PDB file of C-alpha atoms in Angstrom:
ATOM      1  CA  GLY A   1     -53.827  72.205 -25.874  1.00  0.00           C
ATOM      2  CA  GLY A   2     -52.576  68.784 -26.943  1.00  0.00           C
ATOM      3  CA  GLY A   3     -51.497  68.399 -30.530  1.00  0.00           C
ATOM      4  CA  THR A   4     -52.222  65.513 -32.862  1.00  0.00           C
ATOM      5  CA  GLY A   5     -49.661  62.735 -33.074  1.00  0.00           C
ATOM      6  CA  GLY A   6     -46.274  64.085 -34.051  1.00  0.00           C
ATOM      7  CA  GLY A   7     -47.715  67.535 -34.743  1.00  0.00           C
ATOM      8  CA  LEU A   8     -46.493  70.694 -33.038  1.00  0.00           C
ATOM      9  CA  THR A   9     -48.774  71.975 -30.291  1.00  0.00           C
ATOM     10  CA  ASP A  10     -47.916  75.560 -31.197  1.00  0.00           C
ATOM     11  CA  PRO A  11     -47.623  76.137 -34.971  1.00  0.00           C
ATOM     12  CA  SER A  12     -45.729  79.369 -34.417  1.00  0.00           C
ATOM     13  CA  GLY A  13     -43.277  77.843 -31.940  1.00  0.00           C
ATOM     14  CA  PRO A  14     -39.707  77.002 -32.923  1.00  0.00           C
ATOM     15  CA  THR A  15     -39.086  73.933 -35.088  1.00  0.00           C
ATOM     16  CA  VAL A  16     -35.719  72.403 -35.947  1.00  0.00           C
ATOM     17  CA  VAL A  17     -35.595  71.529 -39.650  1.00  0.00           C
ATOM     18  CA  GLN A  18     -33.109  70.400 -42.272  1.00  0.00           C
ATOM     19  CA  GLY A  19     -32.117  73.282 -44.521  1.00  0.00           C
ATOM     20  CA  THR A  20     -29.245  74.374 -46.726  1.00  0.00           C
ATOM     21  CA  CYS A  21     -26.789  77.259 -46.689  1.00  0.00           C
ATOM     22  CA  GLN A  22     -24.539  79.116 -49.094  1.00  0.00           C
ATOM     23  CA  ARG A  23     -21.975  81.912 -48.948  1.00  0.00           C
ATOM     24  CA  VAL A  24     -23.326  85.260 -50.089  1.00  0.00           C
ATOM     25  CA  ALA A  25     -21.180  88.108 -51.443  1.00  0.00           C
ATOM     26  CA  SER A  26     -21.966  91.669 -50.428  1.00  0.00           C
ATOM     27  CA  SER A  27     -23.357  94.081 -53.021  1.00  0.00           C
ATOM     28  CA  GLY A  28     -19.910  95.626 -53.412  1.00  0.00           C
ATOM     29  CA  GLY A  29     -18.607  92.201 -54.410  1.00  0.00           C
ATOM     30  CA  LYS A  30     -16.538  91.938 -51.226  1.00  0.00           C
ATOM     31  CA  SER A  31     -16.245  88.429 -49.845  1.00  0.00           C
ATOM     32  CA  THR A  32     -15.924  89.555 -46.218  1.00  0.00           C
ATOM     33  CA  VAL A  33     -17.062  92.464 -44.056  1.00  0.00           C
ATOM     34  CA  LEU A  34     -15.314  93.837 -40.976  1.00  0.00           C
ATOM     35  CA  ALA A  35     -17.547  93.320 -37.966  1.00  0.00           C
ATOM     36  CA  ASP A  36     -17.581  93.664 -34.192  1.00  0.00           C
ATOM     37  CA  ARG A  37     -17.521  89.934 -33.584  1.00  0.00           C
ATOM     38  CA  VAL A  38     -18.711  88.446 -30.274  1.00  0.00           C
ATOM     39  CA  CYS A  39     -17.344  85.294 -28.655  1.00  0.00           C
ATOM     40  CA  ILE A  40     -19.662  83.914 -25.966  1.00  0.00           C
ATOM     41  CA  ASP A  41     -17.573  82.293 -23.226  1.00  0.00           C
ATOM     42  CA  LEU A  42     -19.831  80.082 -21.098  1.00  0.00           C
ATOM     43  CA  VAL A  43     -19.403  78.938 -17.497  1.00  0.00           C
ATOM     44  CA  GLN A  44     -19.695  75.283 -18.567  1.00  0.00           C
ATOM     45  CA  SER A  45     -17.825  73.254 -21.154  1.00  0.00           C
ATOM     46  CA  LEU A  46     -19.777  72.210 -24.238  1.00  0.00           C
ATOM     47  CA  LYS A  47     -19.417  69.050 -26.279  1.00  0.00           C
ATOM     48  CA  PRO A  48     -18.226  69.397 -29.901  1.00  0.00           C
ATOM     49  CA  THR A  49     -21.847  68.628 -30.912  1.00  0.00           C
ATOM     50  CA  GLU A  50     -23.344  71.436 -28.785  1.00  0.00           C
ATOM     51  CA  GLY A  51     -23.807  75.075 -29.700  1.00  0.00           C
ATOM     52  CA  CYS A  52     -26.049  78.151 -29.684  1.00  0.00           C
ATOM     53  CA  TRP A  53     -28.765  79.257 -32.121  1.00  0.00           C
ATOM     54  CA  ILE A  54     -27.657  82.433 -33.936  1.00  0.00           C
ATOM     55  CA  GLY A  55     -29.158  84.465 -36.801  1.00  0.00           C
ATOM     56  CA  SER A  56     -29.652  87.936 -38.280  1.00  0.00           C
ATOM     57  CA  SER A  57     -33.387  87.253 -37.912  1.00  0.00           C
ATOM     58  CA  ALA A  58     -34.971  85.403 -35.003  1.00  0.00           C
ATOM     59  CA  LYS A  59     -37.150  83.556 -37.534  1.00  0.00           C
ATOM     60  CA  ILE A  60     -34.385  81.490 -39.129  1.00  0.00           C
ATOM     61  CA  MET A  61     -31.292  80.635 -37.098  1.00  0.00           C
ATOM     62  CA  ALA A  62     -28.324  78.324 -37.492  1.00  0.00           C
ATOM     63  CA  LEU A  63     -26.605  76.262 -34.782  1.00  0.00           C
ATOM     64  CA  VAL A  64     -23.095  77.650 -34.237  1.00  0.00           C
ATOM     65  CA  LEU A  65     -21.155  74.856 -32.551  1.00  0.00           C
ATOM     66  CA  SER A  66     -18.687  75.229 -29.695  1.00  0.00           C
ATOM     67  CA  GLU A  67     -14.933  75.435 -30.214  1.00  0.00           C
ATOM     68  CA  ALA A  68     -14.545  72.069 -28.441  1.00  0.00           C
ATOM     69  CA  ALA A  69     -13.449  70.409 -31.680  1.00  0.00           C
ATOM     70  CA  GLN A  70      -9.717  70.253 -32.274  1.00  0.00           C
ATOM     71  CA  SER A  71      -8.318  72.500 -34.977  1.00  0.00           C
ATOM     72  CA  SER A  72      -4.818  72.567 -36.410  1.00  0.00           C
ATOM     73  CA  PHE A  73      -4.546  76.296 -35.638  1.00  0.00           C
ATOM     74  CA  VAL A  74      -5.823  76.828 -32.116  1.00  0.00           C
ATOM     75  CA  PRO A  75      -6.297  74.779 -28.947  1.00  0.00           C
ATOM     76  CA  SER A  76      -9.746  73.501 -28.050  1.00  0.00           C
ATOM     77  CA  ARG A  77     -11.953  76.019 -26.191  1.00  0.00           C
ATOM     78  CA  PRO A  78     -14.965  73.898 -25.206  1.00  0.00           C
ATOM     79  CA  PHE A  79     -16.624  76.784 -23.353  1.00  0.00           C
ATOM     80  CA  ARG A  80     -16.585  79.147 -26.354  1.00  0.00           C
ATOM     81  CA  VAL A  81     -19.084  79.873 -29.120  1.00  0.00           C
ATOM     82  CA  ASN A  82     -17.844  82.307 -31.780  1.00  0.00           C
ATOM     83  CA  ALA A  83     -21.268  83.797 -32.436  1.00  0.00           C
ATOM     84  CA  GLY A  84     -20.584  86.476 -35.055  1.00  0.00           C
ATOM     85  CA  PRO A  85     -21.392  90.210 -35.129  1.00  0.00           C
ATOM     86  CA  VAL A  86     -23.122  92.322 -32.478  1.00  0.00           C
ATOM     87  CA  HIS A  87     -26.409  92.641 -34.442  1.00  0.00           C
ATOM     88  CA  SER A  88     -27.169  88.901 -34.436  1.00  0.00           C
ATOM     89  CA  TYR A  89     -29.838  87.310 -32.281  1.00  0.00           C
ATOM     90  CA  VAL A  90     -29.139  84.465 -29.844  1.00  0.00           C
ATOM     91  CA  VAL A  91     -31.803  82.218 -28.293  1.00  0.00           C
ATOM     92  CA  MET A  92     -31.910  82.633 -24.515  1.00  0.00           C
ATOM     93  CA  GLY A  93     -32.072  79.935 -21.841  1.00  0.00           C
ATOM     94  CA  ASP A  94     -35.889  79.926 -21.682  1.00  0.00           C
ATOM     95  CA  GLY A  95     -35.885  78.513 -25.218  1.00  0.00           C
ATOM     96  CA  THR A  96     -38.180  81.192 -26.643  1.00  0.00           C
ATOM     97  CA  SER A  97     -36.871  84.731 -26.099  1.00  0.00           C
ATOM     98  CA  THR A  98     -33.903  86.228 -27.936  1.00  0.00           C
ATOM     99  CA  LYS A  99     -31.363  88.973 -27.348  1.00  0.00           C
ATOM    100  CA  TYR A 100     -28.961  90.807 -29.598  1.00  0.00           C
ATOM    101  CA  LEU A 101     -25.392  89.654 -28.978  1.00  0.00           C
ATOM    102  CA  SER A 102     -24.646  93.299 -28.086  1.00  0.00           C
ATOM    103  CA  GLU A 103     -27.170  93.051 -25.218  1.00  0.00           C
ATOM    104  CA  LEU A 104     -25.780  89.877 -23.654  1.00  0.00           C
ATOM    105  CA  SER A 105     -24.048  90.207 -20.324  1.00  0.00           C
ATOM    106  CA  ALA A 106     -22.324  87.880 -17.860  1.00  0.00           C
ATOM    107  CA  GLY A 107     -24.861  85.865 -15.906  1.00  0.00           C
ATOM    108  CA  ASP A 108     -27.418  85.749 -18.752  1.00  0.00           C
ATOM    109  CA  GLU A 109     -28.413  82.202 -19.669  1.00  0.00           C
ATOM    110  CA  VAL A 110     -28.372  81.186 -23.329  1.00  0.00           C
ATOM    111  CA  LEU A 111     -29.837  78.009 -24.803  1.00  0.00           C
ATOM    112  CA  VAL A 112     -27.301  75.275 -25.615  1.00  0.00           C
ATOM    113  CA  TYR A 113     -28.553  72.682 -28.126  1.00  0.00           C
ATOM    114  CA  ASP A 114     -27.005  69.266 -28.900  1.00  0.00           C
ATOM    115  CA  VAL A 115     -27.173  68.419 -32.607  1.00  0.00           C
ATOM    116  CA  VAL A 116     -26.832  64.663 -31.918  1.00  0.00           C
ATOM    117  CA  SER A 117     -29.391  64.165 -29.117  1.00  0.00           C
ATOM    118  CA  GLY A 118     -31.660  67.152 -29.803  1.00  0.00           C
ATOM    119  CA  GLY A 119     -31.369  67.945 -26.092  1.00  0.00           C
ATOM    120  CA  GLU A 120     -31.151  71.517 -24.863  1.00  0.00           C
ATOM    121  CA  ARG A 121     -30.087  73.205 -21.624  1.00  0.00           C
ATOM    122  CA  PRO A 122     -29.642  76.745 -20.330  1.00  0.00           C
ATOM    123  CA  VAL A 123     -26.013  77.746 -19.611  1.00  0.00           C
ATOM    124  CA  ALA A 124     -24.866  81.054 -18.121  1.00  0.00           C
ATOM    125  CA  VAL A 125     -22.544  83.438 -19.943  1.00  0.00           C
ATOM    126  CA  GLY A 126     -19.250  83.967 -18.099  1.00  0.00           C
ATOM    127  CA  ARG A 127     -17.724  86.630 -20.336  1.00  0.00           C
ATOM    128  CA  LEU A 128     -18.095  88.217 -23.749  1.00  0.00           C
ATOM    129  CA  LYS A 129     -15.161  88.945 -26.035  1.00  0.00           C
ATOM    130  CA  VAL A 130     -15.768  91.541 -28.750  1.00  0.00           C
ATOM    131  CA  GLU A 131     -13.098  92.065 -31.423  1.00  0.00           C
ATOM    132  CA  ILE A 132     -13.017  93.421 -34.981  1.00  0.00           C
ATOM    133  CA  ARG A 133     -12.805  90.432 -37.323  1.00  0.00           C
ATOM    134  CA  PRO A 134     -13.584  89.649 -40.986  1.00  0.00           C
ATOM    135  CA  CYS A 135     -16.953  87.929 -41.274  1.00  0.00           C
ATOM    136  CA  VAL A 136     -18.779  86.266 -44.159  1.00  0.00           C
ATOM    137  CA  GLN A 137     -22.490  86.263 -44.904  1.00  0.00           C
ATOM    138  CA  VAL A 138     -24.118  82.832 -45.052  1.00  0.00           C
ATOM    139  CA  GLY A 139     -27.556  82.515 -46.649  1.00  0.00           C
ATOM    140  CA  LEU A 140     -29.922  80.098 -44.862  1.00  0.00           C
ATOM    141  CA  PHE A 141     -32.614  78.369 -46.921  1.00  0.00           C
ATOM    142  CA  VAL A 142     -35.638  76.561 -45.494  1.00  0.00           C
ATOM    143  CA  PRO A 143     -37.338  74.058 -47.833  1.00  0.00           C
ATOM    144  CA  GLN A 144     -40.976  74.987 -48.483  1.00  0.00           C
ATOM    145  CA  SER A 145     -42.075  71.580 -47.156  1.00  0.00           C
ATOM    146  CA  SER A 146     -40.884  72.560 -43.667  1.00  0.00           C
ATOM    147  CA  LEU A 147     -42.974  75.727 -43.528  1.00  0.00           C
ATOM    148  CA  GLY A 148     -46.520  76.371 -42.442  1.00  0.00           C
ATOM    149  CA  ARG A 149     -49.403  76.901 -44.784  1.00  0.00           C
ATOM    150  CA  GLU A 150     -49.096  80.579 -45.674  1.00  0.00           C
ATOM    151  CA  GLU A 151     -45.466  81.020 -44.679  1.00  0.00           C
ATOM    152  CA  ASN A 152     -43.111  82.210 -47.412  1.00  0.00           C
ATOM    153  CA  ALA A 153     -40.257  83.630 -45.297  1.00  0.00           C
ATOM    154  CA  SER A 154     -38.007  80.768 -46.296  1.00  0.00           C
ATOM    155  CA  TYR A 155     -34.710  82.654 -46.459  1.00  0.00           C
ATOM    156  CA  GLY A 156     -32.557  84.013 -43.663  1.00  0.00           C
ATOM    157  CA  GLN A 157     -28.884  84.780 -43.182  1.00  0.00           C
ATOM    158  CA  VAL A 158     -26.179  84.884 -40.574  1.00  0.00           C
ATOM    159  CA  PHE A 159     -22.783  86.610 -40.499  1.00  0.00           C
ATOM    160  CA  LEU A 160     -19.952  84.544 -38.997  1.00  0.00           C
ATOM    161  CA  GLN A 161     -16.220  84.954 -38.650  1.00  0.00           C
ATOM    162  CA  GLN A 162     -14.175  83.429 -41.431  1.00  0.00           C
ATOM    163  CA  ALA A 163     -12.231  81.099 -39.139  1.00  0.00           C
ATOM    164  CA  GLU A 164     -11.573  77.359 -39.159  1.00  0.00           C
ATOM    165  CA  THR A 165     -12.941  77.077 -35.614  1.00  0.00           C
ATOM    166  CA  VAL A 166     -16.408  78.352 -36.581  1.00  0.00           C
ATOM    167  CA  ARG A 167     -18.628  75.367 -37.363  1.00  0.00           C
ATOM    168  CA  LEU A 168     -22.342  74.866 -38.057  1.00  0.00           C
ATOM    169  CA  GLY A 169     -24.393  71.814 -37.072  1.00  0.00           C
ATOM    170  CA  GLN A 170     -25.561  69.989 -40.192  1.00  0.00           C
ATOM    171  CA  THR A 171     -28.042  67.211 -39.476  1.00  0.00           C
ATOM    172  CA  LEU A 172     -30.055  66.218 -36.404  1.00  0.00           C
ATOM    173  CA  GLY A 173     -28.640  63.006 -34.922  1.00  0.00           C
ATOM    174  CA  SER A 174     -25.290  63.359 -36.695  1.00  0.00           C
ATOM    175  CA  GLU A 175     -21.875  64.589 -35.565  1.00  0.00           C
ATOM    176  CA  SER A 176     -21.197  66.043 -39.016  1.00  0.00           C
ATOM    177  CA  PHE A 177     -20.492  69.753 -39.166  1.00  0.00           C
ATOM    178  CA  LEU A 178     -19.701  72.456 -41.674  1.00  0.00           C
ATOM    179  CA  ARG A 179     -16.705  74.744 -41.286  1.00  0.00           C
ATOM    180  CA  ILE A 180     -17.299  78.338 -42.383  1.00  0.00           C
ATOM    181  CA  THR A 181     -13.904  78.251 -44.110  1.00  0.00           C
ATOM    182  CA  ASP A 182     -15.143  75.364 -46.301  1.00  0.00           C
ATOM    183  CA  LEU A 183     -17.971  77.488 -47.729  1.00  0.00           C
ATOM    184  CA  GLU A 184     -16.639  79.004 -50.920  1.00  0.00           C
ATOM    185  CA  TYR A 185     -18.253  81.876 -52.735  1.00  0.00           C
ATOM    186  CA  GLN A 186     -18.957  80.774 -56.285  1.00  0.00           C
ATOM    187  CA  GLU A 187     -21.873  81.406 -58.591  1.00  0.00           C
ATOM    188  CA  ASN A 188     -23.082  77.841 -59.082  1.00  0.00           C
ATOM    189  CA  VAL A 189     -21.708  76.128 -56.006  1.00  0.00           C
ATOM    190  CA  GLN A 190     -23.823  73.355 -54.464  1.00  0.00           C
ATOM    191  CA  ALA A 191     -25.636  74.425 -51.277  1.00  0.00           C
ATOM    192  CA  SER A 192     -24.505  72.631 -48.100  1.00  0.00           C
ATOM    193  CA  ASP A 193     -26.752  70.906 -45.561  1.00  0.00           C
ATOM    194  CA  VAL A 194     -27.319  72.859 -42.347  1.00  0.00           C
ATOM    195  CA  LEU A 195     -29.608  72.493 -39.337  1.00  0.00           C
ATOM    196  CA  LEU A 196     -31.994  75.433 -38.893  1.00  0.00           C
ATOM    197  CA  ARG A 197     -34.337  76.640 -36.163  1.00  0.00           C
ATOM    198  CA  VAL A 198     -37.443  78.175 -37.712  1.00  0.00           C
ATOM    199  CA  THR A 199     -40.032  80.275 -35.886  1.00  0.00           C
ATOM    200  CA  GLY A 200     -43.210  81.549 -37.516  1.00  0.00           C
ATOM    201  CA  LEU A 201     -43.226  84.840 -35.627  1.00  0.00           C
ATOM    202  CA  GLY A 202     -41.307  88.080 -35.719  1.00  0.00           C
ATOM    203  CA  THR A 203     -39.709  89.451 -32.568  1.00  0.00           C
ATOM    204  CA  HIS A 204     -40.315  92.755 -30.919  1.00  0.00           C
ATOM    205  CA  VAL A 205     -38.174  93.634 -27.893  1.00  0.00           C
ATOM    206  CA  GLY A 206     -37.049  90.013 -27.652  1.00  0.00           C
ATOM    207  CA  LYS A 207     -40.525  88.488 -27.300  1.00  0.00           C
ATOM    208  CA  SER A 208     -42.408  86.717 -30.096  1.00  0.00           C
ATOM    209  CA  TYR A 209     -45.692  88.201 -31.280  1.00  0.00           C
ATOM    210  CA  SER A 210     -47.854  87.537 -34.277  1.00  0.00           C
ATOM    211  CA  GLY A 211     -47.618  90.847 -36.135  1.00  0.00           C
ATOM    212  CA  LYS A 212     -45.943  90.668 -39.540  1.00  0.00           C
ATOM    213  CA  VAL A 213     -42.274  91.611 -39.270  1.00  0.00           C
ATOM    214  CA  SER A 214     -40.033  91.465 -42.315  1.00  0.00           C
ATOM    215  CA  GLU A 215     -36.292  91.216 -41.631  1.00  0.00           C
ATOM    216  CA  ARG A 216     -34.124  90.766 -44.723  1.00  0.00           C
TER     217      ARG A 216
END
């Protein structure tokens, strides 16, 4: 049914909110973990402000931007999103379902989101590149004000390769971004702004349902 002015029609549907993020060290004190890291190579070029929603939980995801931005180390790859390890979820082209990165195959459509315009479009995967790479864990924090009434799942995380080309969208309507290599692991470091996609439901076999699912 129709929602009230400015309100979401579906309270459990995905919402894009302003959150913060911080590097997290593993329990062994290691700053990185070796992971089977997936690069999603798309059949269309993305703008530097476009990317895919990625997360260890489908409830709280970060926008991993394309490699369209110039870096001093590697040439621009505007069709590529360095999406992190095989266990992570990615939002599919229908805008609601998710798949593990390990399940993606050529021809699947993933959702591409523009951090400046807020526009989204489905784009097909052309190829997947899986390589062993050092990845860091990034904690994702959703402010309580952005959550529903009884929601308390305000923390998520994402593993991403420690590379200068891996960038997160920071603020809706802004071209600013956060490089993973700029996130330092320190005890009292200030959290950085990051754009998050929050869904009130757990996932089961890629579809949302309203049973309680706890993914930590």
